[in-house]
mmCIF file of C-alpha atoms in Angstrom:
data_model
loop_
_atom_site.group_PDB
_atom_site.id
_atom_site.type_symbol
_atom_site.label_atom_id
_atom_site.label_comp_id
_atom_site.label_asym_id
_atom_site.label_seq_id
_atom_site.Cartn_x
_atom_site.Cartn_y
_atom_site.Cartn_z
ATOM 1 C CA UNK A 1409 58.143 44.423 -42.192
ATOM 2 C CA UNK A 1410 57.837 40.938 -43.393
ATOM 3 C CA UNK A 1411 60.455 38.428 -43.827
ATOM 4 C CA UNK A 1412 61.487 37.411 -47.775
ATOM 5 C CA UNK A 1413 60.107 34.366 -49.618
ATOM 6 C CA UNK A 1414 63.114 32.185 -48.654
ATOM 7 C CA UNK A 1415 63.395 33.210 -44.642
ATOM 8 C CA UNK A 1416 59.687 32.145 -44.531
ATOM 9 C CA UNK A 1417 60.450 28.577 -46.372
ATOM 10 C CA UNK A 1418 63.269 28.015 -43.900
ATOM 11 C CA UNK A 1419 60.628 29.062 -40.888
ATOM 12 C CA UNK A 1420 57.846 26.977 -42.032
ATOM 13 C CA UNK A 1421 60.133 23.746 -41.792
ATOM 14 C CA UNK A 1422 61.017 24.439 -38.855
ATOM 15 C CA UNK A 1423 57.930 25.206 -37.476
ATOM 16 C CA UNK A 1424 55.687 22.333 -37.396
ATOM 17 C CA UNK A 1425 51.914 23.830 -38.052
ATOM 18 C CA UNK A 1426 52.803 27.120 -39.156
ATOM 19 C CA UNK A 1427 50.953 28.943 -42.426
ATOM 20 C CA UNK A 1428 53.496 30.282 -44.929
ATOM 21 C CA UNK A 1429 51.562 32.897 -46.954
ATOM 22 C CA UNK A 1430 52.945 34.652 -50.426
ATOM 23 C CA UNK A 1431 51.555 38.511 -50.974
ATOM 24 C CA UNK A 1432 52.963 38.040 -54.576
ATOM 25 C CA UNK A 1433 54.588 41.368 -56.060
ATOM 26 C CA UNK A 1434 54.627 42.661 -51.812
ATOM 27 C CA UNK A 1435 57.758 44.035 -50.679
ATOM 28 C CA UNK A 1436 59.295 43.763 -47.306
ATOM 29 C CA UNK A 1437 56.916 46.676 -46.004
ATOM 30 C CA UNK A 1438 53.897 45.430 -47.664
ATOM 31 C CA UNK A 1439 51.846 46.726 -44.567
ATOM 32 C CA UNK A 1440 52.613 50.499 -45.349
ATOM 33 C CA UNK A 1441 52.007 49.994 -48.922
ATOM 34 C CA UNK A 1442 48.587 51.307 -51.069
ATOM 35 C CA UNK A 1443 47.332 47.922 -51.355
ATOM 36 C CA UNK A 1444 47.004 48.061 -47.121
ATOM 37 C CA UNK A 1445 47.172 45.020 -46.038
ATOM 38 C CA UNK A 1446 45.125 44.153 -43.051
ATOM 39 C CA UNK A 1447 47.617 41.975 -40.851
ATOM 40 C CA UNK A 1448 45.332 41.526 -37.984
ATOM 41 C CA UNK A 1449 42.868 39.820 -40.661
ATOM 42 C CA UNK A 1450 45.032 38.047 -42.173
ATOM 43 C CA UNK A 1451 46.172 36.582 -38.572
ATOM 44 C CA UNK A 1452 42.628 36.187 -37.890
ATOM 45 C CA UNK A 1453 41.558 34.394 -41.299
ATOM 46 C CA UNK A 1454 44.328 31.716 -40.524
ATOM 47 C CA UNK A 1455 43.537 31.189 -36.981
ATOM 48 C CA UNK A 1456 47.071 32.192 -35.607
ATOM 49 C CA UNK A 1457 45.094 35.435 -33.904
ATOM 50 C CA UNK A 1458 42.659 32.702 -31.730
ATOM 51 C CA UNK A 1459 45.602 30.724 -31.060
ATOM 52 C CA UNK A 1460 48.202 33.479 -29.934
ATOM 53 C CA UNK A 1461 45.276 35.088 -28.090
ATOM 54 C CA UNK A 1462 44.179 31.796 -26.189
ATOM 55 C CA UNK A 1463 47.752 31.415 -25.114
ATOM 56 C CA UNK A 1464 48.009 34.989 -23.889
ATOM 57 C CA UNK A 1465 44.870 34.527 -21.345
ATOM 58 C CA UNK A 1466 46.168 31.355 -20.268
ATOM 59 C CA UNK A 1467 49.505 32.890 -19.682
ATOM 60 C CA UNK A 1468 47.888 35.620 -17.928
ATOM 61 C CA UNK A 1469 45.956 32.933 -15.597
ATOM 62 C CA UNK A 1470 48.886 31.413 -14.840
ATOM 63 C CA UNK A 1471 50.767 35.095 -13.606
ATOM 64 C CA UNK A 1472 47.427 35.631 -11.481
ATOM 65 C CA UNK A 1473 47.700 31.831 -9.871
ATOM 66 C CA UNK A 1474 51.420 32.572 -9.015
ATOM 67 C CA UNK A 1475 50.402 35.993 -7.987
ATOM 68 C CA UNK A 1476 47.997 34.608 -5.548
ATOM 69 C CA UNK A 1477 50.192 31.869 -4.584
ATOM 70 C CA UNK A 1478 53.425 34.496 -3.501
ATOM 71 C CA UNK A 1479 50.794 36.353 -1.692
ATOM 72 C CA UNK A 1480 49.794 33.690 0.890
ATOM 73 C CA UNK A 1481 52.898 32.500 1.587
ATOM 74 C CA UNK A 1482 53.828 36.045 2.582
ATOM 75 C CA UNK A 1483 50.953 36.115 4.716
ATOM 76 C CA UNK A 1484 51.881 32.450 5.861
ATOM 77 C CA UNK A 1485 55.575 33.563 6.648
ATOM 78 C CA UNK A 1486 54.190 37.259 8.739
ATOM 79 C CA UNK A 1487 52.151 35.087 10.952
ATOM 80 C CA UNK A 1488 54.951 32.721 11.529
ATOM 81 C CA UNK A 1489 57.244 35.387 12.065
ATOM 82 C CA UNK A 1490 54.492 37.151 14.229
ATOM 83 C CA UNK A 1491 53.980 33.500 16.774
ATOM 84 C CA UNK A 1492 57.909 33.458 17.154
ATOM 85 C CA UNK A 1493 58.183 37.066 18.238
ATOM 86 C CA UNK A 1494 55.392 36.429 20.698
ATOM 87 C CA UNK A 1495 56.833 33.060 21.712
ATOM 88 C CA UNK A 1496 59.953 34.870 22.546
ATOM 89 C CA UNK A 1497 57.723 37.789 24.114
ATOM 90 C CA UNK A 1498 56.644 34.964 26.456
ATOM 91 C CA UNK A 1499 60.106 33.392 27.146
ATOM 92 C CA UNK A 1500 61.115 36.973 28.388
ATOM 93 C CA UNK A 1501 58.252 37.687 30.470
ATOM 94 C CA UNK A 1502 58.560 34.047 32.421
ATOM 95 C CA UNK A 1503 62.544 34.292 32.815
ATOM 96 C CA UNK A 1504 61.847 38.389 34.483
ATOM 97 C CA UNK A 1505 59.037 36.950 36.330
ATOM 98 C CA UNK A 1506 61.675 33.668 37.440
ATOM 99 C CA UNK A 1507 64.597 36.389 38.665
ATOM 100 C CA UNK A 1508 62.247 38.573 40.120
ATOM 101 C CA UNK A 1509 61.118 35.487 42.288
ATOM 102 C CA UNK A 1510 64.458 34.155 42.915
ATOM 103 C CA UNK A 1511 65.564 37.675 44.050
ATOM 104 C CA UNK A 1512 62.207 37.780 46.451
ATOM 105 C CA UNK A 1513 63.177 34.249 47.606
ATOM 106 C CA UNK A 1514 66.704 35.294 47.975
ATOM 107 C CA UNK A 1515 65.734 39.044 50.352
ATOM 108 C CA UNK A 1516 63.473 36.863 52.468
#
């Protein structure tokens, strides 16, 4: 379904660059109509397809970049969380190993 004549007008002002074309005697469903209008070739012909596809990649690049990004800094925030947990692995041992002395020192 494509917008009317005057919707389009009011679109192509406001949308610097745009193409405004008229399928003249088309209605609103022109695309399901005998004369069959190719859309895609029509997008393709005016360059909108390359344009709207060039964006999508580089959208897509972008999602794989931030993708990669969240990735490491969950493996950046297990390892941290993996060196406290062993820090405090180590803190235990040395104060068990300090009472058990003290205790020894304290029975001699």
């Amino acid at each position: 379904v494509l917008a009317p004549p005057a919707e389009t007008s009011r679109l192509q002002q406001r949308l610097p660059g745009s193409v405004r074309k008229l399928l003249p005697s088309a209605g609103h469903a022109c695309l399901d109509d005998a004369r069959s209008l190719n859309l895609r070739l029509e997008l393709a012909q005016s360059g909108v397809l390359s344009a709207v596809q060039r964006a999508h990649a580089g959208r897509r690049r972008e999602a794989a970049e931030a993708a990669e990004r969240v990735a490491a800094e969950r493996v950046a925030a297990v390892r941290v969380a993996v060196a406290m947990a062993e820090a405090e692995r180590v803190e235990v041992v040395t104060a068990v190993v300090a009472r058990a002395e003290v205790a020894r020192a304290a029975a001699a």
